[in-house]
Amino acid sequence: MDIVWIAALAAMWVAMAGMVVGLSKLGASKGERS
Amino acid sequence: MSASAWGLLALFLIVLGLLAWPLGRWLAALCEGRLPRWIERVEGPIYRLAGTSADQSMHWRSYALALLAFNAIGALAVYGLQRLQAVLPLNPAGMAAVSPDSAFNTAVSFVSNTNWQGYAGESTMSYLTQMLGLTVQNFFSAATGIAVAFALARGFAARSTDGKGFVGNFWVDVTRVTAWLLLPISFVIAVFFVGQGVIQNFDASKSVTTLEATAYQIPKLDAAGQPLKDAQGNPVTEDASTTMQALAMGPVASQEAIKMLGTNGGGFFNANSAHPYENPTALSNFVQMLAIFLIPAALCFAFGRVVGDQRQGWAILAAMTVMFVLAVLAVIPAEQAGNPLLPPLGVDQATGVLQAGGNMEGKEVRFGITASALFAAVTTAASCGAVNAMHDAFTPLGGMVPMVLMQLGEVVFGGVGTGLYGMLVFAILAVFIAGLMIGRTPEYLGKKIEVHEMKLTSIAILVTPILVLAGTAVAVVADAGKAGIANPGAHGFSEILYALTSAGNNNGSAFAGLSANTPFYNALLAVAMWFGRFGVIVPVLAIAGALAAKKRLPVTAGTMPTHGPLFVTLLVGTVLLVGLLNYVPALALGPVVEHLMLWK
């Protein structure tokens, strides 16, 4: 049973890491590119 | 409001200001790395051992991934401690392992600084779990929030740019905040609490014989452990009686201090700060409220110093204070007005020499109406969630105020760090709206706010309402969600809305009538807590990175001032408008309907 909840925690972590990657590709404004 | 209520509010705000101002100087020094030489000497070897350096700044992406890794490891550690506590030391009551779903919920809850508690501490957690799992996360989750606020402040403060968006070093920030801010202040507060009567020991529970038998009713449960209900949907209870009482013991004071200072809110006991061993006196209650607001208020002053214009910090603090005072002016009179159904039954609700009057259901006599209602506003304005009275027993409007304070996004002082960065996100939205009205590219503290920042701001603001409203919708249609409701009708809906609001906004307080220690609620609320925390932190760090990579423009005649009453009004209006637009329909179905039914 523990493995299910630990896997859920891992999945939530992966989702947030994915958000980090996704937001960094969201597109930067001119200022950020300069 | 009575003169004593005004007096308590004024005294609270004055003492808060006097303590927060000097602390703001220290917080600014921590953020900018201006530390005494002896601290750097102590830290240096530790950083070298860990393979980092105080001068090694991180890109926002690295900062965010380090933060996520740190918190995931923390969640795993808390989960493991709960599951293994039966075979670990410091367990004099022989507590069994916590169930997997409850352990999962609690791990996420304490890592996300929510401290929602589906369990009763004194009958579930060993002393080791309380100290090594929950209290440690009280420190680390608070430090994480402050670290994010530091990163955002650095993003605004960065003057010259290399275009890389470096926002600081997460490991250094967490270490410094924990070691040089949270630990020393918590130690002082814990010693004070012990002086007031908060217990601090490793004894097992003490059984005492009461002077007379106590008769009470307990909810009747079915085979699955769910409360039974009759045909009308009312809870079914059975009579019970006892002359024995078990007095729970434990290392309470040390947990209590960081519980308030870190705006965590998770009580050692189930009754939280209503328990006399957690919050014994009017003075300890006053200090607990101060401890909740101390760092959020001081961070405003620190922000002003870091960005080089203290008026900016004052403006943020002023906006927070205005909204807080408005909430207090709503909740205290609502509770003092009492329940209109009781006077016809002969209940005297008038204020007198011997009683506080008003709605005393669920409140402690030693605190009365004012200190209970003020505490409720403080704990939900900040994302603390500690309670010294049962919010479920507040009047409909009195209970709606804590709910609304959370729904505003925990930016009215807010949690440690989260309050400041949440309010700064709203400030970006406010200058964007002002920019639209006057036809100029919005700018805040010399940083141009462009499309990229507005996308990130929108995500940061919308994540929580989506979690709260979608989660509430799921709970009210699912049988497992409806099974936890103690009171049918509008109040039952309020219980669910409050739970999701509290979880999504990382507050942790509850309308405790909801039976939430079930696999359904443990999973649903954990998801809301996790994404309500980190789903906001990640876009905020992305904003910090984007701002850090921008040049800071000089102030010109065309720059909109963001330190005066006009901007404070605009900021308050933006926060209230966004909060109200998101939640008014849901509030209308819960506390508003209940109020109209009560006062018809």
XYZ file of C-alpha atoms in Angstrom:
634
model
C 0.000 0.000 0.000
C 2.858 2.357 0.839
C 4.177 2.141 -2.686
C 0.935 3.641 -4.031
C 1.183 6.747 -1.865
C 4.912 7.158 -2.464
C 4.237 6.851 -6.193
C 1.547 9.537 -5.859
C 4.084 11.797 -4.177
C 6.595 11.113 -6.943
C 3.955 11.887 -9.574
C 3.144 15.226 -7.928
C 6.863 16.059 -7.832
C 7.240 15.201 -11.509
C 4.250 17.428 -12.325
C 5.919 20.370 -10.596
C 9.287 19.708 -12.228
C 7.385 19.640 -15.514
C 5.888 23.006 -14.652
C 9.401 24.416 -14.123
C 10.471 23.179 -17.535
C 7.228 24.321 -19.151
C 7.367 27.828 -17.738
C 10.986 28.262 -18.790
C 9.846 27.556 -22.337
C 6.818 29.829 -22.047
C 8.701 32.613 -23.766
C 10.694 35.452 -22.359
C 10.107 39.141 -22.791
C 12.632 41.372 -24.516
C 14.214 42.244 -21.233
C 14.951 38.641 -20.374
C 16.593 37.994 -23.739
C 18.781 41.056 -23.579
C -17.330 46.968 18.533
C -16.720 47.533 22.207
C -14.004 49.816 23.531
C -12.055 46.800 24.780
C -12.168 45.247 21.306
C -10.870 48.457 19.741
C -8.212 48.610 22.444
C -7.060 45.046 21.838
C -6.878 45.612 18.074
C -4.953 48.871 18.484
C -2.544 47.378 21.026
C -1.964 44.380 18.775
C -1.122 46.510 15.745
C 1.119 48.895 17.705
C 3.148 46.125 19.379
C 3.357 44.314 16.045
C 4.778 47.392 14.350
C 7.308 47.953 17.125
C 8.601 44.374 16.872
C 8.427 44.019 13.088
C 10.419 47.162 12.256
C 13.765 46.025 13.763
C 13.209 42.474 12.581
C 12.770 43.835 9.056
C 16.331 45.186 9.187
C 17.653 41.735 10.074
C 15.570 40.062 7.360
C 16.937 42.512 4.785
C 20.475 41.699 5.947
C 19.761 37.981 5.561
C 18.345 38.531 2.080
C 21.290 40.634 0.953
C 23.908 38.481 2.689
C 25.131 41.334 4.921
C 25.935 39.128 7.909
C 28.370 39.502 10.809
C 31.819 38.002 10.177
C 31.382 35.295 12.856
C 28.287 33.944 11.127
C 30.137 33.689 7.830
C 32.942 31.833 9.609
C 30.450 29.342 11.049
C 28.633 28.893 7.751
C 31.648 28.659 5.454
C 32.730 25.083 6.283
C 29.131 23.859 6.164
C 28.615 25.222 2.659
C 31.964 23.841 1.510
C 31.000 20.425 2.885
C 27.701 20.633 1.001
C 29.462 21.628 -2.193
C 27.989 25.093 -2.458
C 28.942 28.640 -1.595
C 27.167 31.738 -0.327
C 28.374 33.587 -3.436
C 27.062 30.982 -5.848
C 23.765 32.343 -7.174
C 21.280 30.120 -9.022
C 19.164 30.604 -12.114
C 15.485 30.551 -11.162
C 15.078 27.097 -12.722
C 17.851 25.606 -10.587
C 16.460 27.421 -7.557
C 12.992 25.956 -8.188
C 14.264 22.413 -8.782
C 16.397 22.550 -5.622
C 13.369 23.751 -3.679
C 11.181 20.977 -5.081
C 13.802 18.296 -4.382
C 14.288 19.554 -0.821
C 10.564 19.482 -0.105
C 9.992 16.100 -1.753
C 12.688 14.573 0.448
C 11.020 16.235 3.441
C 7.649 14.744 2.512
C 9.171 11.270 2.159
C 10.852 11.602 5.559
C 7.616 12.651 7.304
C 5.707 9.840 5.577
C 8.320 7.282 6.631
C 8.406 8.476 10.238
C 4.652 8.136 10.586
C 4.593 4.683 9.064
C 7.470 3.443 11.236
C 6.718 5.249 14.503
C 5.523 2.057 16.241
C 9.050 0.606 16.130
C 10.888 3.878 16.736
C 11.775 5.442 20.126
C 9.995 8.256 22.002
C 6.622 6.590 21.783
C 5.548 6.114 25.434
C 1.875 5.716 24.533
C 2.694 2.968 22.036
C 1.103 4.734 19.079
C 0.555 2.456 16.100
C 1.708 3.322 12.594
C -0.374 6.060 10.985
C -2.563 4.789 8.142
C -0.998 5.225 4.671
C -3.576 7.753 3.388
C -3.419 9.848 6.564
C 0.406 9.710 6.563
C 0.422 10.890 2.930
C -1.952 13.740 3.712
C 0.015 14.808 6.782
C 3.372 14.638 4.979
C 2.149 16.899 2.182
C 0.345 19.092 4.697
C 3.409 19.882 6.808
C 5.801 20.197 3.866
C 3.468 22.668 2.169
C 3.208 24.813 5.342
C -0.521 24.039 5.458
C -0.608 21.873 8.578
C -4.096 20.631 7.834
C -4.659 17.867 10.381
C -7.085 15.054 9.625
C -5.832 13.273 12.758
C -5.810 14.096 16.479
C -2.182 14.658 17.483
C -2.368 13.331 21.041
C -3.911 10.017 19.954
C -2.047 9.486 16.674
C 1.527 10.794 16.657
C 4.506 9.636 18.748
C 6.746 12.295 20.268
C 9.435 11.394 17.740
C 7.050 11.967 14.827
C 5.910 15.252 16.344
C 9.472 16.498 16.878
C 11.519 15.010 14.053
C 8.800 14.986 11.422
C 6.267 17.708 12.043
C 8.313 20.301 13.950
C 11.282 20.012 11.588
C 8.977 20.633 8.647
C 7.497 23.593 10.518
C 10.955 25.154 10.287
C 11.809 24.044 6.749
C 8.460 24.900 5.156
C 8.592 28.360 6.712
C 12.179 28.802 5.520
C 11.132 27.716 2.026
C 8.431 30.408 1.880
C 10.814 33.106 3.060
C 13.449 31.945 0.558
C 10.969 32.427 -2.304
C 10.119 35.922 -1.034
C 13.864 36.686 -0.916
C 14.274 35.470 -4.511
C 11.425 37.691 -5.726
C 12.750 40.699 -3.804
C 16.160 40.153 -5.411
C 14.462 40.000 -8.810
C 12.985 43.458 -8.232
C 16.186 44.800 -6.693
C 18.594 43.625 -9.413
C 20.006 46.748 -11.079
C 22.562 45.637 -13.602
C 21.682 42.682 -15.715
C 23.589 39.877 -17.319
C 20.369 38.545 -18.782
C 20.601 35.286 -16.858
C 17.917 35.714 -14.210
C 19.898 34.641 -11.151
C 17.846 34.916 -7.951
C 20.108 33.667 -5.139
C 21.124 30.331 -3.659
C 18.257 28.214 -2.287
C 20.461 26.132 0.019
C 22.055 29.223 1.527
C 18.687 30.968 1.941
C 17.081 28.012 3.717
C 20.112 27.534 5.962
C 20.323 31.193 6.956
C 16.592 31.646 7.555
C 16.402 28.496 9.654
C 19.581 29.040 11.667
C 19.664 32.792 12.139
C 15.976 33.715 12.165
C 13.535 30.917 12.993
C 15.557 28.943 15.556
C 16.607 31.831 17.833
C 13.197 33.524 17.890
C 11.419 30.185 18.375
C 13.664 29.419 21.326
C 12.763 32.699 23.037
C 9.041 32.232 22.388
C 9.130 28.593 23.579
C 10.748 29.616 26.875
C 8.096 32.327 27.283
C 5.331 29.787 26.634
C 6.753 27.452 29.269
C 6.600 30.382 31.682
C 2.931 30.797 30.839
C 2.181 27.127 31.514
C 2.607 25.401 28.156
C 3.944 21.913 28.910
C 7.305 20.559 27.700
C 8.051 16.971 28.732
C 8.366 13.407 27.465
C 5.914 11.858 29.966
C 3.222 9.405 28.965
C -0.405 10.508 29.314
C -1.635 10.870 32.893
C -4.965 9.298 33.919
C -6.955 11.283 36.471
C -10.331 10.691 38.131
C -12.742 13.543 37.614
C -14.789 14.984 40.498
C -18.050 13.930 38.905
C -19.105 11.705 36.026
C -19.259 13.330 32.644
C -22.125 12.349 30.360
C -21.685 12.988 26.684
C -22.810 11.876 23.279
C -20.617 10.346 20.645
C -21.368 9.905 16.938
C -22.478 6.390 16.062
C -20.271 4.935 13.343
C -21.002 2.279 10.754
C -18.744 -0.666 9.977
C -16.640 1.525 7.689
C -16.067 4.074 10.440
C -18.311 6.683 8.842
C -20.820 8.640 10.991
C -24.356 7.256 10.748
C -27.214 9.589 9.807
C -30.976 9.288 10.266
C -33.611 9.659 7.554
C -33.466 13.449 7.836
C -29.715 13.437 7.382
C -28.966 14.327 11.017
C -26.067 12.578 12.773
C -27.005 9.590 14.937
C -25.417 9.671 18.395
C -25.294 7.454 21.464
C -24.938 8.305 25.163
C -21.708 7.684 27.040
C -20.400 8.496 30.536
C -17.012 8.452 32.252
C -15.186 9.474 35.452
C -11.726 9.017 33.967
C -9.775 11.509 31.916
C -6.430 11.019 30.191
C -4.309 14.162 30.201
C -2.024 14.069 27.186
C 1.585 15.161 27.760
C 4.487 15.906 25.458
C 7.058 18.406 24.154
C 4.459 21.033 23.327
C 6.137 24.425 23.893
C 8.966 23.773 21.438
C 6.460 22.892 18.721
C 4.074 25.678 19.662
C 6.625 28.441 19.116
C 7.485 27.594 15.508
C 3.864 26.626 14.873
C 2.945 30.300 15.264
C 6.167 31.991 14.125
C 6.321 29.949 10.924
C 2.575 30.415 10.273
C 2.302 26.633 10.263
C -0.622 26.146 12.638
C -0.490 22.410 13.236
C -1.376 21.790 16.851
C 0.266 19.251 19.144
C -3.255 18.550 20.405
C -6.433 18.143 18.415
C -7.945 21.247 20.029
C -4.950 23.275 18.833
C -4.567 26.677 20.548
C -7.901 26.224 22.326
C -6.159 23.570 24.482
C -4.969 24.971 27.838
C -1.620 23.158 27.500
C -0.985 24.897 24.168
C -2.367 28.339 24.938
C -3.112 28.733 28.639
C -3.520 32.469 29.226
C -4.717 35.702 27.672
C -1.068 36.795 27.477
C 0.059 33.614 25.716
C -2.855 34.129 23.323
C -1.714 37.694 22.583
C 1.858 36.547 21.980
C 0.644 33.743 19.709
C -1.189 36.271 17.549
C 1.884 38.501 17.448
C 4.095 35.565 16.507
C 1.837 34.764 13.552
C 2.069 38.261 12.050
C 5.638 39.070 13.103
C 7.612 37.767 10.108
C 4.979 38.617 7.444
C 4.951 42.232 8.681
C 8.739 42.383 9.031
C 9.172 41.051 5.494
C 7.344 44.137 4.173
C 9.909 46.368 5.857
C 12.703 44.114 4.600
C 11.343 44.328 1.051
C 11.409 48.125 1.168
C 15.048 48.039 2.254
C 16.097 45.472 -0.344
C 14.571 47.421 -3.245
C 16.091 50.634 -1.894
C 12.846 52.491 -1.164
C 11.320 51.846 2.240
C 8.102 53.560 1.169
C 7.398 50.549 -1.090
C 7.413 48.259 1.936
C 5.137 50.616 3.838
C 2.677 50.647 0.922
C 2.461 46.828 0.868
C 2.063 46.752 4.640
C -0.621 49.460 4.504
C -2.658 47.487 1.946
C -2.419 44.378 4.127
C -3.388 46.302 7.258
C -6.418 47.945 5.633
C -7.837 44.577 4.581
C -7.037 43.013 7.939
C -8.791 45.761 9.894
C -11.835 45.495 7.600
C -11.985 41.761 8.343
C -11.716 42.334 12.087
C -14.479 44.935 11.916
C -16.674 42.280 10.305
C -15.907 39.205 12.395
C -16.012 40.625 15.937
C -19.470 42.288 15.613
C -20.810 39.162 13.865
C -19.784 37.002 16.825
C -20.788 39.565 19.426
C -24.292 39.742 17.892
C -24.873 36.125 18.907
C -27.417 33.646 17.627
C -30.974 35.048 17.120
C -32.537 31.630 17.811
C -31.199 31.457 21.372
C -32.829 34.433 23.219
C -36.365 33.001 22.714
C -35.101 29.879 24.508
C -34.093 31.957 27.520
C -30.382 32.145 26.762
C -28.814 35.414 27.884
C -26.370 36.582 25.195
C -25.913 40.088 26.545
C -22.442 41.298 27.452
C -22.082 41.699 31.217
C -19.598 41.756 34.042
C -19.640 37.965 34.317
C -19.873 36.962 30.680
C -18.607 37.965 27.258
C -22.059 37.582 25.726
C -22.535 36.939 22.036
C -21.973 33.609 20.335
C -19.793 31.687 22.789
C -20.430 28.297 21.174
C -17.063 26.703 20.404
C -15.093 29.420 22.187
C -12.957 29.304 25.305
C -14.250 31.285 28.273
C -10.719 32.490 29.059
C -10.557 34.219 25.662
C -14.145 35.386 25.152
C -15.551 36.847 21.948
C -12.963 39.485 21.090
C -9.774 37.477 21.529
C -11.348 34.487 19.757
C -12.643 36.487 16.793
C -9.418 38.491 16.495
C -7.402 35.254 16.591
C -9.629 33.822 13.837
C -8.924 36.854 11.642
C -5.184 36.739 12.364
C -4.800 33.026 11.739
C -6.667 33.071 8.418
C -5.318 36.410 7.184
C -1.929 34.799 7.675
C -1.785 31.265 6.327
C -1.339 29.908 9.850
C -4.451 27.896 10.540
C -3.987 27.540 14.292
C -7.302 28.040 16.061
C -8.231 29.044 19.603
C -11.948 28.628 18.869
C -13.925 26.350 16.600
C -14.600 28.219 13.358
C -17.354 25.734 12.503
C -19.363 27.134 15.433
C -19.006 30.777 14.379
C -22.082 32.596 13.101
C -22.519 32.310 9.304
C -21.044 35.752 8.647
C -18.424 35.342 11.365
C -17.329 32.064 9.752
C -17.393 33.595 6.288
C -14.748 36.173 7.224
C -11.970 33.599 7.835
C -13.039 31.844 4.637
C -12.842 35.058 2.594
C -9.466 35.972 4.093
C -8.081 32.670 2.846
C -9.794 33.031 -0.527
C -8.062 36.340 -1.130
C -4.973 34.199 -1.627
C -3.396 34.477 1.837
C -1.955 37.879 1.007
C -3.356 39.840 3.978
C -0.059 39.487 5.856
C -0.222 35.899 4.643
C 2.199 33.133 5.452
C 5.876 33.727 6.102
C 7.167 34.661 2.666
C 3.998 33.584 0.891
C 2.149 36.688 2.033
C 4.772 39.021 0.599
C 5.287 37.242 -2.701
C 1.517 36.761 -3.085
C 0.907 40.463 -2.537
C 3.709 41.398 -4.941
C 2.046 39.261 -7.611
C -1.145 41.263 -7.027
C 0.921 44.473 -7.184
C 2.123 43.422 -10.640
C -1.505 42.843 -11.652
C -2.474 46.234 -10.194
C 0.179 48.149 -12.157
C -0.830 46.209 -15.274
C -4.454 47.321 -14.829
C -3.299 50.889 -14.181
C -1.090 50.695 -17.279
C -4.075 49.651 -19.368
C -6.072 52.616 -18.051
C -3.434 55.224 -18.805
C -2.030 53.616 -21.948
C 1.560 53.108 -20.778
C 3.704 49.986 -20.521
C 3.245 48.973 -16.899
C 6.256 49.230 -14.664
C 6.799 48.293 -11.034
C 9.880 49.352 -9.085
C 11.637 50.220 -12.309
C 10.985 46.847 -13.952
C 8.849 46.758 -17.066
C 5.947 44.350 -16.751
C 5.515 42.712 -20.119
C 3.596 39.820 -21.654
C 5.802 37.122 -20.164
C 5.438 38.425 -16.623
C 1.667 38.823 -17.043
C 1.304 35.206 -18.213
C 3.193 34.032 -15.149
C 1.205 36.365 -12.889
C -2.063 35.021 -14.262
C -0.969 31.443 -13.609
C 0.139 32.277 -10.058
C -3.198 33.943 -9.291
C -5.468 31.365 -10.959
C -3.903 28.124 -9.701
C -5.465 28.308 -6.258
C -9.069 29.240 -7.182
C -9.093 26.428 -9.750
C -7.940 23.926 -7.124
C -10.445 25.170 -4.540
C -13.522 25.390 -6.755
C -12.849 22.226 -8.766
C -12.019 20.316 -5.582
C -15.222 21.527 -3.913
C -17.239 20.520 -6.964
C -15.741 17.017 -6.905
C -16.400 16.643 -3.162
C -20.052 17.736 -3.307
C -20.915 15.317 -6.106
C -18.920 12.319 -4.860
C -20.591 10.034 -2.312
C -17.325 9.816 -0.382
C -17.255 13.620 -0.215
C -20.842 13.987 0.981
C -20.356 11.234 3.583
C -18.034 13.468 5.608
C -20.557 16.276 6.100
C -21.756 16.654 9.689
C -24.440 19.259 9.040
C -26.709 18.937 6.014
C -27.698 21.922 3.878
C -25.867 25.197 3.422
C -23.575 24.642 6.388
C -22.478 21.275 5.036
C -21.521 22.950 1.780
C -19.612 25.566 3.785
C -17.699 22.789 5.556
C -16.484 21.376 2.251
C -15.789 24.795 0.711
C -13.830 25.770 3.831
C -11.768 22.561 3.719
C -10.763 23.021 0.089
C -10.193 26.757 0.606
C -7.955 26.011 3.572
C -6.012 23.290 1.763
C -5.609 25.110 -1.550
C -4.432 28.281 0.169
C -2.177 26.368 2.592
C -3.935 27.642 5.704
C -4.828 24.450 7.551
C -7.719 25.601 9.735
C -11.031 23.793 9.364
C -14.748 23.805 9.847
C -14.017 20.753 11.902
C -17.483 19.260 11.602
C -16.286 17.699 8.367
C -15.036 14.131 8.878
C -12.011 14.461 6.645
C -9.734 11.633 7.810
C -10.872 9.338 5.010
C -8.931 8.107 1.971
C -11.056 10.373 -0.261
C -10.421 13.609 1.629
C -6.850 12.700 2.534
C -6.037 12.304 -1.159
C -8.117 15.221 -2.466
C -6.851 17.703 0.110
C -3.242 16.559 -0.316
C -3.456 17.298 -4.040
C -4.923 20.748 -3.287
C -2.201 21.462 -0.710
C 0.693 20.355 -2.913
C -0.327 22.210 -6.053
C -1.665 25.183 -4.054
C 1.836 25.538 -2.612
C 4.253 24.649 -5.376
C 1.942 25.523 -8.267
C 2.225 29.125 -7.061
C 5.877 29.051 -6.004
C 7.131 27.934 -9.434
C 5.552 30.799 -11.433
C 6.610 33.262 -8.716
C 10.217 32.090 -9.076
C 9.849 32.379 -12.853
C 8.693 35.978 -12.356
C 11.689 36.570 -10.088
C 14.005 35.218 -12.784
C 12.386 37.314 -15.503
C 12.620 40.467 -13.387
C 16.216 39.778 -12.357
C 17.149 39.648 -16.026
C 15.664 43.088 -16.713
C 17.319 46.454 -16.359
C 15.983 48.656 -13.631
C 14.684 51.846 -15.186
C 15.124 55.221 -13.505
C 12.121 57.020 -12.061
C 10.791 59.684 -14.408
C 7.879 62.135 -14.421
C 5.846 59.467 -16.226
C 6.453 56.746 -13.635
C 3.370 55.793 -11.670
C 4.152 56.161 -7.962
C 3.640 52.867 -6.117
C 4.161 54.111 -2.601
C 1.199 56.425 -2.019
C -2.448 56.106 -0.935
C -3.639 55.901 -4.561
C -1.579 52.775 -5.231
C -2.561 51.262 -1.875
C -6.225 51.775 -2.821
C -5.625 50.268 -6.261
C -3.856 47.267 -4.718
C -6.586 46.654 -2.134
C -9.221 46.981 -4.864
C -7.402 44.488 -7.094
C -7.076 41.897 -4.325
C -10.703 42.265 -3.232
C -12.045 42.254 -6.777
C -10.167 39.129 -7.842
C -11.075 37.336 -4.617
C -14.743 38.278 -4.802
C -15.112 37.472 -8.491
C -13.670 34.022 -7.948
C -15.636 32.989 -4.920
C -18.892 34.976 -4.576
C -21.067 32.320 -6.245
C -19.701 29.622 -3.932
C -20.031 31.850 -0.863
C -23.638 32.594 -1.818
C -24.440 28.873 -1.656
C -22.850 28.461 1.781
C -22.512 31.121 4.466
C -24.716 33.731 2.754
C -27.681 31.345 2.472
C -27.101 30.190 6.046
C -27.097 33.782 7.298
C -30.352 34.556 5.484
C -31.943 31.405 6.941
C -30.805 32.299 10.455
C -31.889 35.936 10.382
C -35.077 35.526 8.270
